[in-house]
Every structure is written in C-alpha cells, then in structure tokens.
PDB file of C-alpha atoms and ligand atoms in Angstrom:
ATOM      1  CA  UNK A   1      -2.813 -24.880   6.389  1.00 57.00           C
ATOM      2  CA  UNK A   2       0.757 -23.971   7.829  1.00 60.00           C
ATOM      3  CA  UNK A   3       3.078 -27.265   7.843  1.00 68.00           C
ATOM      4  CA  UNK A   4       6.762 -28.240   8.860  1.00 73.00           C
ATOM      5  CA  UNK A   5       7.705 -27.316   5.555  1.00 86.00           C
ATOM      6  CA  UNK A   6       6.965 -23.575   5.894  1.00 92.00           C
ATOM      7  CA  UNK A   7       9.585 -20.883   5.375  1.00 96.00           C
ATOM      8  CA  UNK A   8      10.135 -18.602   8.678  1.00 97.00           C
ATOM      9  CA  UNK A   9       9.086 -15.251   9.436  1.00 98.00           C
ATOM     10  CA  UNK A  10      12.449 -12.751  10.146  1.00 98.00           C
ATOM     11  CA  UNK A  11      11.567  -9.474  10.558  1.00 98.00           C
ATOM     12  CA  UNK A  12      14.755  -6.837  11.315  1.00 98.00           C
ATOM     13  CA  UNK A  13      14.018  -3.150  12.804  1.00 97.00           C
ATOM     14  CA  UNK A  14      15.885  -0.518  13.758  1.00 93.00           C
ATOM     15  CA  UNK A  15      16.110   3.253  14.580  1.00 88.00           C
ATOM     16  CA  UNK A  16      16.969   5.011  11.248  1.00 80.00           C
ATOM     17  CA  UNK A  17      20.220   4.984  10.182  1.00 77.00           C
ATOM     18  CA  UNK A  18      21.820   1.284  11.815  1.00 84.00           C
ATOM     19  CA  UNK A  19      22.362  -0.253   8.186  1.00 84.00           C
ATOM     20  CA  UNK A  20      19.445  -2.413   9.199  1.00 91.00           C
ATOM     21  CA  UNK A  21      18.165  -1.937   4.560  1.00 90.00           C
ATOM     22  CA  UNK A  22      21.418  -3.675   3.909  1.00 92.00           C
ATOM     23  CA  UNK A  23      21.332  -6.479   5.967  1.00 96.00           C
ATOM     24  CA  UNK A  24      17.953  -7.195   4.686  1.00 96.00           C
ATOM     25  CA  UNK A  25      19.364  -6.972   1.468  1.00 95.00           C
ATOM     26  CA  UNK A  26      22.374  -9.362   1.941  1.00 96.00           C
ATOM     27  CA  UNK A  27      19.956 -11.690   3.359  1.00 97.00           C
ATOM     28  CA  UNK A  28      17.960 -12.192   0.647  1.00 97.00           C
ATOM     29  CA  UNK A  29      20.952 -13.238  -1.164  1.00 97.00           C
ATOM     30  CA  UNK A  30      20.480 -16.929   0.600  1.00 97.00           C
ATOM     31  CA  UNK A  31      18.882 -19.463  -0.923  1.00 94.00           C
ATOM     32  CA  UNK A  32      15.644 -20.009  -0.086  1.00 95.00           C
ATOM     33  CA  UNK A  33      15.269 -16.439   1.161  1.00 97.00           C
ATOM     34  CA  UNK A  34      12.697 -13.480  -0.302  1.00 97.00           C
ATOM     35  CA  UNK A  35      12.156  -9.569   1.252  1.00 98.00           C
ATOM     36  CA  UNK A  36       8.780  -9.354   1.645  1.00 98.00           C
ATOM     37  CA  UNK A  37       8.253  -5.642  -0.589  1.00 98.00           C
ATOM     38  CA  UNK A  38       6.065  -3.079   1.297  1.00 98.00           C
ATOM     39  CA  UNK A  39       3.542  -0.516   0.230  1.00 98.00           C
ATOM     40  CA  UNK A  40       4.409   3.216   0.807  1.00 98.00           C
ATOM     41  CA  UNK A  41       2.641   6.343   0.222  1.00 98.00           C
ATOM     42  CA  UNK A  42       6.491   8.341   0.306  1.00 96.00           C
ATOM     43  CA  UNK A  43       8.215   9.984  -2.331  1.00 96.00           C
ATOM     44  CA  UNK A  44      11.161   7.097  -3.927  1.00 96.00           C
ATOM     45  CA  UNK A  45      13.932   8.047  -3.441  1.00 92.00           C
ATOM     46  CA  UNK A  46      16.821   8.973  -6.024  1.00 91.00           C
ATOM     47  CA  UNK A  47      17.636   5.289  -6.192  1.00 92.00           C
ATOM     48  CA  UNK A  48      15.065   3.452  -5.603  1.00 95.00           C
ATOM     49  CA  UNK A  49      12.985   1.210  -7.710  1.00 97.00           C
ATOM     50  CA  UNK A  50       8.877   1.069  -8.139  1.00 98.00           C
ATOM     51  CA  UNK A  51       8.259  -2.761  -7.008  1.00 97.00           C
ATOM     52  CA  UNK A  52      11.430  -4.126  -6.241  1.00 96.00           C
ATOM     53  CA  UNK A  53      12.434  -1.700  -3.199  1.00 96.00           C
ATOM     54  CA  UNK A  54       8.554  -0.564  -2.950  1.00 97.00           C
ATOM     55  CA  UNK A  55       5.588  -0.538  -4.500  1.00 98.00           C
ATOM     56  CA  UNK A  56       4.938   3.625  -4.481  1.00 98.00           C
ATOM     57  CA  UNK A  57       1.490   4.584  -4.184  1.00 98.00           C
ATOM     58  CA  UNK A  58      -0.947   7.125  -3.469  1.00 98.00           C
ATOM     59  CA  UNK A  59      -2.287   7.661   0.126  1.00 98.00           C
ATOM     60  CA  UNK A  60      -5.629   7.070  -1.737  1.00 98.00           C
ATOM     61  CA  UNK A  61      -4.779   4.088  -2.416  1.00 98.00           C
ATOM     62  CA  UNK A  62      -3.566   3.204   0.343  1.00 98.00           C
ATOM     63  CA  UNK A  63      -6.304   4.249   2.323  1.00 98.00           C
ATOM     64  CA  UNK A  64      -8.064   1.555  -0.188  1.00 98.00           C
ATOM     65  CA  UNK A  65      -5.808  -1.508   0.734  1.00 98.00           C
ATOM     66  CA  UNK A  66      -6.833  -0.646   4.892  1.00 98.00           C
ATOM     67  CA  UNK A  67     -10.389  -0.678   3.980  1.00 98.00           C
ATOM     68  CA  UNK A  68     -10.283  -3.712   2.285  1.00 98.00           C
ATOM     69  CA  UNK A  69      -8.049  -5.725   4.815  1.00 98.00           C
ATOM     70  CA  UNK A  70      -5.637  -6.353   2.435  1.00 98.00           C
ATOM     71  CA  UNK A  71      -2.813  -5.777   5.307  1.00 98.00           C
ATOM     72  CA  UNK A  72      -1.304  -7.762   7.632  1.00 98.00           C
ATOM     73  CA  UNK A  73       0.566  -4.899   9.090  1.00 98.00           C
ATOM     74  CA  UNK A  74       0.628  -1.284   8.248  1.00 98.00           C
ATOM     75  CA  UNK A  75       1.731   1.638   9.916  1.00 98.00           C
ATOM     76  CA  UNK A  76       2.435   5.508   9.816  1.00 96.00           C
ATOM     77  CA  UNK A  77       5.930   6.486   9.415  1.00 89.00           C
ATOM     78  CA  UNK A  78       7.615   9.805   9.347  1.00 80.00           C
ATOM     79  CA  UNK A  79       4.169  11.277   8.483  1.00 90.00           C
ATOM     80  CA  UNK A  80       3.735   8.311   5.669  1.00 96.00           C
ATOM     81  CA  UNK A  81       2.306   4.957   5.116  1.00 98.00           C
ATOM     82  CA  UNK A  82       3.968   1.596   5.302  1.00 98.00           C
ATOM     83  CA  UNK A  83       2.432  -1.497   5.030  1.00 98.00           C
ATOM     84  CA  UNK A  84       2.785  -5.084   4.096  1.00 98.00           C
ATOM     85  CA  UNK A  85       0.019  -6.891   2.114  1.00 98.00           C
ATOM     86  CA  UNK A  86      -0.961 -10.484   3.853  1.00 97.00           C
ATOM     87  CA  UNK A  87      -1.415 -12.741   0.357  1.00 98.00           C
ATOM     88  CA  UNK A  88       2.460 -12.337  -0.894  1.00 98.00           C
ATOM     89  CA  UNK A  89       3.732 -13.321   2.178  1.00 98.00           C
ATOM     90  CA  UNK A  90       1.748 -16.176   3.235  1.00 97.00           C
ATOM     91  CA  UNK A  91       2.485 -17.652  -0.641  1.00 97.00           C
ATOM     92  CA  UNK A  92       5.836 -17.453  -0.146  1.00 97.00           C
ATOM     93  CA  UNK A  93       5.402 -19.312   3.532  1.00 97.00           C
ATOM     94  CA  UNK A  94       3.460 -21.827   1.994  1.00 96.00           C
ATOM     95  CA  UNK A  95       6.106 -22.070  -0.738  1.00 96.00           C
ATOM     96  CA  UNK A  96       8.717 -23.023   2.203  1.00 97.00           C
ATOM     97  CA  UNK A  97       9.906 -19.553   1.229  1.00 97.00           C
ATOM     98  CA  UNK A  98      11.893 -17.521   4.410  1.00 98.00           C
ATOM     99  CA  UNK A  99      10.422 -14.058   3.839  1.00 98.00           C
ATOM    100  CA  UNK A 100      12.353 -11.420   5.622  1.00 98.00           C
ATOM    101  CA  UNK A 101      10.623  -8.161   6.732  1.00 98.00           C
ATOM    102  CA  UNK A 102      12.186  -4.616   6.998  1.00 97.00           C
ATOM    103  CA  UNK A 103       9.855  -2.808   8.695  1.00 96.00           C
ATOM    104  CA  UNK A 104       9.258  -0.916  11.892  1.00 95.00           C
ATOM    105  CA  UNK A 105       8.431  -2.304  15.433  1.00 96.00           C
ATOM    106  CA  UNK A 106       4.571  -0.812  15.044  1.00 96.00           C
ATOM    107  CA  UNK A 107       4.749  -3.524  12.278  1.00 98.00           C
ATOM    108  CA  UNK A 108       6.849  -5.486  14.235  1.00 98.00           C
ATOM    109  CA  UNK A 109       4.536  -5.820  17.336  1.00 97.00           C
ATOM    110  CA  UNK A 110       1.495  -6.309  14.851  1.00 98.00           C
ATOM    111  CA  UNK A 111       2.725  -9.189  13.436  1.00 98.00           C
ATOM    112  CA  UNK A 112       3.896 -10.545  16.196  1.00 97.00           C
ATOM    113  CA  UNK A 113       0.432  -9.877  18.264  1.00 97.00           C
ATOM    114  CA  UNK A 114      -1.529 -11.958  14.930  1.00 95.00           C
ATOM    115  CA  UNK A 115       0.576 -15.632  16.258  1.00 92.00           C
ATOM    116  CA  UNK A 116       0.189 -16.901  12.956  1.00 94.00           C
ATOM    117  CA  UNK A 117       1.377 -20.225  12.414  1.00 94.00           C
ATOM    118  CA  UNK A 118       4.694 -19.749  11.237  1.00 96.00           C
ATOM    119  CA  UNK A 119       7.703 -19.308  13.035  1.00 96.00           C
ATOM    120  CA  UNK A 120       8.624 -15.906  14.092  1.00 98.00           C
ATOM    121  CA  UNK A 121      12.024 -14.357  14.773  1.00 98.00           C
ATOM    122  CA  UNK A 122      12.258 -10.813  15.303  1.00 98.00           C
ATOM    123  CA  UNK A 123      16.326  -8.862  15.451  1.00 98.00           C
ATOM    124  CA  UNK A 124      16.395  -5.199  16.344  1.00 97.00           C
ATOM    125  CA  UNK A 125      18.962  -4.015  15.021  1.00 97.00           C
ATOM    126  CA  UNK A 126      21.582  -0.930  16.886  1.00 96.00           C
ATOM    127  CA  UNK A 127      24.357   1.236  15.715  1.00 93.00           C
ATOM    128  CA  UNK A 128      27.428   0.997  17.762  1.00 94.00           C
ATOM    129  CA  UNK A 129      26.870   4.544  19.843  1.00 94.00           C
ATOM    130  CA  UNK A 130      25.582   7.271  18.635  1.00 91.00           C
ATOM    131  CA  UNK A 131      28.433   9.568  17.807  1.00 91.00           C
ATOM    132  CA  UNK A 132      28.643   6.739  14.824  1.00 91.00           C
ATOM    133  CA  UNK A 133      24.443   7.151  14.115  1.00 90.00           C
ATOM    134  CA  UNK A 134      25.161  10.815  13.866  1.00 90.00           C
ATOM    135  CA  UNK A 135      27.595  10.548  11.447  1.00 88.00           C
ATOM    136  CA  UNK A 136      25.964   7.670   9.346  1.00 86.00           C
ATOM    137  CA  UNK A 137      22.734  10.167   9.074  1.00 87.00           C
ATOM    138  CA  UNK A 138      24.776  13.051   8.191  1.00 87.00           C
ATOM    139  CA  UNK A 139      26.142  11.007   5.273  1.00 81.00           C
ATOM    140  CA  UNK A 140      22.640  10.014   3.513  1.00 70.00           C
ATOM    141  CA  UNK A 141      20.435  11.881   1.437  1.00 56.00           C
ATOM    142  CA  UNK A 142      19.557  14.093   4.231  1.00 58.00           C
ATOM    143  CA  UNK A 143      21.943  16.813   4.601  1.00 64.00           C
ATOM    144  CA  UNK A 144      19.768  19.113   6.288  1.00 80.00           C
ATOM    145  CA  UNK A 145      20.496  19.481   9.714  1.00 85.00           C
ATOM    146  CA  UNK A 146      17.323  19.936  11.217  1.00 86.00           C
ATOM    147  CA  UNK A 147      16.640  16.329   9.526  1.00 84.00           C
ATOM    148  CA  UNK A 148      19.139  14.715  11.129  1.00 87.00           C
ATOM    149  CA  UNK A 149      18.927  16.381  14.564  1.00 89.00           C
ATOM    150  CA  UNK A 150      15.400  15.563  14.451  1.00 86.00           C
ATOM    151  CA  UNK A 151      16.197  11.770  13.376  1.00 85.00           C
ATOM    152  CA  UNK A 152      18.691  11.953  16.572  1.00 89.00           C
ATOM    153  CA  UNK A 153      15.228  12.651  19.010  1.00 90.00           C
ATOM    154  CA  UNK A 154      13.803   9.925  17.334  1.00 88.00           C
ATOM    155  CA  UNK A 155      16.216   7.226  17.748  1.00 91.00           C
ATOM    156  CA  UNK A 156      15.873   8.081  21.348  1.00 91.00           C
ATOM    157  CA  UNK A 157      12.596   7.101  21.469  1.00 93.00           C
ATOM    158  CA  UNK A 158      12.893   4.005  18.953  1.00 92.00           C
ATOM    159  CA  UNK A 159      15.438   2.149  20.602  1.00 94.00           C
ATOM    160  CA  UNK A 160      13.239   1.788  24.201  1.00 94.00           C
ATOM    161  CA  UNK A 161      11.544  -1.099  21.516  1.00 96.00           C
ATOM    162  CA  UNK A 162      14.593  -3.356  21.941  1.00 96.00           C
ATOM    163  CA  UNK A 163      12.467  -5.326  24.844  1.00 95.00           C
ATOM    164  CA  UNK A 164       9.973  -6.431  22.312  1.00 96.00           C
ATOM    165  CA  UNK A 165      12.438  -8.486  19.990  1.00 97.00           C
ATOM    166  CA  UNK A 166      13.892 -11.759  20.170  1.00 97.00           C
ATOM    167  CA  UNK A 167      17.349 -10.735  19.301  1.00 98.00           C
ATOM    168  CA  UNK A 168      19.491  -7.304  19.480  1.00 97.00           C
ATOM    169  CA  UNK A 169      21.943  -6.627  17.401  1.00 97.00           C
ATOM    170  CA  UNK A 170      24.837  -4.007  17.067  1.00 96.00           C
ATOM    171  CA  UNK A 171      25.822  -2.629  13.563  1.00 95.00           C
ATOM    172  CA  UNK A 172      29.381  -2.085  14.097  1.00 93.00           C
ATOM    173  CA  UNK A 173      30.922  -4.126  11.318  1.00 94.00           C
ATOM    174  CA  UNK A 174      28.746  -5.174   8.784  1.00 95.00           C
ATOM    175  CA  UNK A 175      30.019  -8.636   7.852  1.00 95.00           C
ATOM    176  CA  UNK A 176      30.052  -9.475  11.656  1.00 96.00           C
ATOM    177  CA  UNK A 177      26.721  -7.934  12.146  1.00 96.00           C
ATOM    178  CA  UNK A 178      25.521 -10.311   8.959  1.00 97.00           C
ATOM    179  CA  UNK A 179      27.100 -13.841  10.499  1.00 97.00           C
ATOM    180  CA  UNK A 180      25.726 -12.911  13.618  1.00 97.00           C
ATOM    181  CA  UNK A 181      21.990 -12.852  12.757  1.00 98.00           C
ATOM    182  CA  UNK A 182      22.824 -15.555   9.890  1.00 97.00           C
ATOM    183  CA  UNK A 183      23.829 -17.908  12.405  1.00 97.00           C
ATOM    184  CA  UNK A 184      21.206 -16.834  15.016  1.00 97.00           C
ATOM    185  CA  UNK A 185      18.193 -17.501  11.686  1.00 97.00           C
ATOM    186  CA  UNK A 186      19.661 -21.253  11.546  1.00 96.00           C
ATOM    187  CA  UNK A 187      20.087 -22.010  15.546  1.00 96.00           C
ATOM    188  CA  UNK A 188      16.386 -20.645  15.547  1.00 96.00           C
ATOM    189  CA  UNK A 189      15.521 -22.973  12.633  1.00 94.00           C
ATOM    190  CA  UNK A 190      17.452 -26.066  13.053  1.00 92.00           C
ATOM    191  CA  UNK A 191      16.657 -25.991  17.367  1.00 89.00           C
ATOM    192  CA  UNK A 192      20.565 -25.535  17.736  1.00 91.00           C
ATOM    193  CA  UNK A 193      22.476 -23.250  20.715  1.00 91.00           C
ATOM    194  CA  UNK A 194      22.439 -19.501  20.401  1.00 92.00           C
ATOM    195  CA  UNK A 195      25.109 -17.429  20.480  1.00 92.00           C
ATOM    196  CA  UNK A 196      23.747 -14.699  22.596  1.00 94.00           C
ATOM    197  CA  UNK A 197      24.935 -12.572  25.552  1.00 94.00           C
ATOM    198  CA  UNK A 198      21.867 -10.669  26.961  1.00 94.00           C
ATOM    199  CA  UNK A 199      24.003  -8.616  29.576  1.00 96.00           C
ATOM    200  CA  UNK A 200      26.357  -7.051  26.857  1.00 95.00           C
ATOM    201  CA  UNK A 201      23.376  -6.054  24.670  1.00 96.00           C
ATOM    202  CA  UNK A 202      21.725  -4.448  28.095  1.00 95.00           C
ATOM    203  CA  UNK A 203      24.989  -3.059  28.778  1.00 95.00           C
ATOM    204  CA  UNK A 204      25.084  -1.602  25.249  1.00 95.00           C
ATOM    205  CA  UNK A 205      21.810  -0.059  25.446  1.00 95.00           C
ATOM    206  CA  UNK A 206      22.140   2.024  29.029  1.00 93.00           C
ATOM    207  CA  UNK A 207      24.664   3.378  27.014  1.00 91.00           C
ATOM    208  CA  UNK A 208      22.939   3.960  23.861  1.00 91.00           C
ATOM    209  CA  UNK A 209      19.793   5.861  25.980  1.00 88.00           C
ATOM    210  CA  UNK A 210      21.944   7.537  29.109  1.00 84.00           C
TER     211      UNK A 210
HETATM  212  P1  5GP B 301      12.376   4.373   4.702  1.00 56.07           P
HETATM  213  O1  5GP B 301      11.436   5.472   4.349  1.00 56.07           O
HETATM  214  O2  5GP B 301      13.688   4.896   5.219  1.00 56.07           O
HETATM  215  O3  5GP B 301      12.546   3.383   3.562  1.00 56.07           O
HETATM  216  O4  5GP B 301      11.710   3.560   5.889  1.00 56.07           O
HETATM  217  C1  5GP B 301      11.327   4.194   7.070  1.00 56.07           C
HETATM  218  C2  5GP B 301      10.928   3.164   8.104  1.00 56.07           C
HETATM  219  O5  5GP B 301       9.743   2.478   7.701  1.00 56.07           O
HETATM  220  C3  5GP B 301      11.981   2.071   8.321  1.00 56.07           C
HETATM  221  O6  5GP B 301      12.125   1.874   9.715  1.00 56.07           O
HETATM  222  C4  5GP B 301      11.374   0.851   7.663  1.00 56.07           C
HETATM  223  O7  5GP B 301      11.798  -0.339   8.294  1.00 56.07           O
HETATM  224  C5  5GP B 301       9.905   1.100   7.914  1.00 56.07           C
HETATM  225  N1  5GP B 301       9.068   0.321   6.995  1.00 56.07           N
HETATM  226  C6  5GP B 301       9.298   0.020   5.699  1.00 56.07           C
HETATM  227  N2  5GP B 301       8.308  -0.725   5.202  1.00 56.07           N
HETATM  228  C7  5GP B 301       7.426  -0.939   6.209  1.00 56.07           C
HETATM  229  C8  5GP B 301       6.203  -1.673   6.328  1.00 56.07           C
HETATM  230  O8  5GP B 301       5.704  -2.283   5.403  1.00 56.07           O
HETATM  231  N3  5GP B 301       5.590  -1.628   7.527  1.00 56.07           N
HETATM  232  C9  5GP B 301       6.095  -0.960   8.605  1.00 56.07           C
HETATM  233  N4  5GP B 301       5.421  -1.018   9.751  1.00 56.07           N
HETATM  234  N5  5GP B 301       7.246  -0.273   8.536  1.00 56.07           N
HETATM  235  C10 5GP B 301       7.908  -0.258   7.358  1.00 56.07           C
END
C-alpha cells in the first residue's frame, strides 16, 4: 500500500540527441535516487553495460515478459523494444526510493495513464535549436548521414509531445539544465514555488517546430 513515505516517480524524455541519458545519469548521483534499468531487444552499444545501462535481451524474450504482464510500460523504438518491468520499481517506491525513468513519451503517457499512487513528475527535455541537435547527432556513434538526417525527421515529430509533460526543459548548458530540474524535483516534493516560465518554453518550441 503506497504511503507518505514513498519515493517519487521522475521520468525525463526527449527527442534523440538533447543529453536527456546524462541528466538521468547525474541524477542518480543524489541520495536517495535510483534509474529504474529497462529491457531492450537492441544491439549494446560499444559502451554499454548488460544490467547496469540495460538488461539486453532477445525479442523472444521479450515477447515473453508482454505475455506475462511483467511490464508496466513498454514500447517499440527505432524498430526495437523498450520496456520497464513493474516489480523493481514499485520496490524501490516502497523503499522511499526516487526512481528516475529514461524512457520515451509512449512510456511516458503509459505510465502516466496507470495513476498509480505515487507521485508523478514528468520533464521533457529540448536541445537549444536544432542547428545544435544536428551537430550533437553528427558527433555520436552514428556517423552515417542518412542516420542522422533521418533522426532530424524524427525529432520533428517527437517534440509535438512537449504538451503531455509537466515540465520542459532546454539542454543548453548542462549544469544549468541539471539545477533546473533538480530544483523543480524538490519544489514538486517539498510543495514549494516553481521556477517556471511557460511562455519562454512555448516561445522556444514555435521555434524549435517552424
Ligand atoms: P537508446 O537506444 O538511444 O538507448 O534509446 C532510444 C529511446 O528509447 C530513448 O528515447 C529512450 O529514452 C527510450 N527508452 C529507453 N528505455 C525505455 C523504456 O524502458 N521504455 C520506453 N518506452 N522507452 C525507453
């Protein structure tokens, strides 16, 4: 039975490519605080490690973990599978654990459409235009073209998911970006006043989509 005592839900999204995996990561850092790991049937990356960034599996597998319910959000990304199993997570609730979720707005809106009992606070994150996104996808592993022009049509459609989210966020400086949703997680948790301006982050985004 959920109780005062229960860590917070934070889930952060974002198109590909607006740092949104290293926030998560500097997060976690606080005390108190735990990334909730996902399932994925995709290839790991150079530098990635088997249960700590994800648990790797098969779509088989996968496939397995749907038909037994085992999710409490899962979705198809990039032509593979993403999910996040329900048991981990609501331990570490229960524990008075904040888990912190980096995971797309599919997942995003599924979690948020379940109202479970803990608190919820949701941050999409942005880049700062997207002259800047272009350039931070042309730096990563994917140095095909086609990849990143293709990632480029996609952001287009991601961002329209802003609307959804509790708080938007712009990547331009990472430390700033990091006390900004750091001191947005504790107004949220402690009832205090919110450092927010709503017309800036429209402004922002008519610019990011014109
Ligand atoms: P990547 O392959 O670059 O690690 O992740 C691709 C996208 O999948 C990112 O937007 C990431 O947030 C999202 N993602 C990662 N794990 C999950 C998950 O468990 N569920 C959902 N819905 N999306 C996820």
């Amino acid at each position: 039975m959920p109780t005062e005592n229960d860590g917070v839900m934070i889930i952060l999204s974002s198109p590909s490519g607006a740092g949104k995996t290293t926030l998560v990561s500097l997060l976690s850092n606080l005390k108190n605080f735990e990334i909730s790991i996902s399932h994925t049937t995709r290839q790991p990356r150079h530098n990635e490690i088997n249960e700590k960034d994800y648990y790797f599996i098969t779509e088989e597998n996968f496939k397995r973990l749907i038909k037994n319910e085992e999710f409490l959000e899962y979705a198809k990304v990039f032509n593979n599978y993403y999910g996040t199993t329900r048991t981990p997570v609501i331990d570490k609730l229960n524990k008075g654990k904040n888990v912190l979720f980096d995971i797309d707005w599919q997942g995003a809106d599924q979690i948020k459409n379940k109202k479970l009992d803990y608190k919820l606070i949701t941050f999409f994150i942005l880049p700062p235009s997207k002259e800047v996104l272009y350039e931070r996808l042309s730096n990563r592993d994917m140095r095909d073209k086609l990849i990143v022009e293709e990632r480029m049509k996609q952001f287009s459609r991601d961002v329209l998911h802003w609307i959804n989210y509790d708080y938007v966020v712009i990547n331009d400086d990472l430390e700033k970006c990091y006390s900004k949703i750091y001191d947005l997680i504790k107004a949220e948790i402690n009832n205090g006043s919110k450092d927010y301006d709503s017309q800036y982050i429209r402004n922002h985004i008519e610019k990011l989509t014109s």
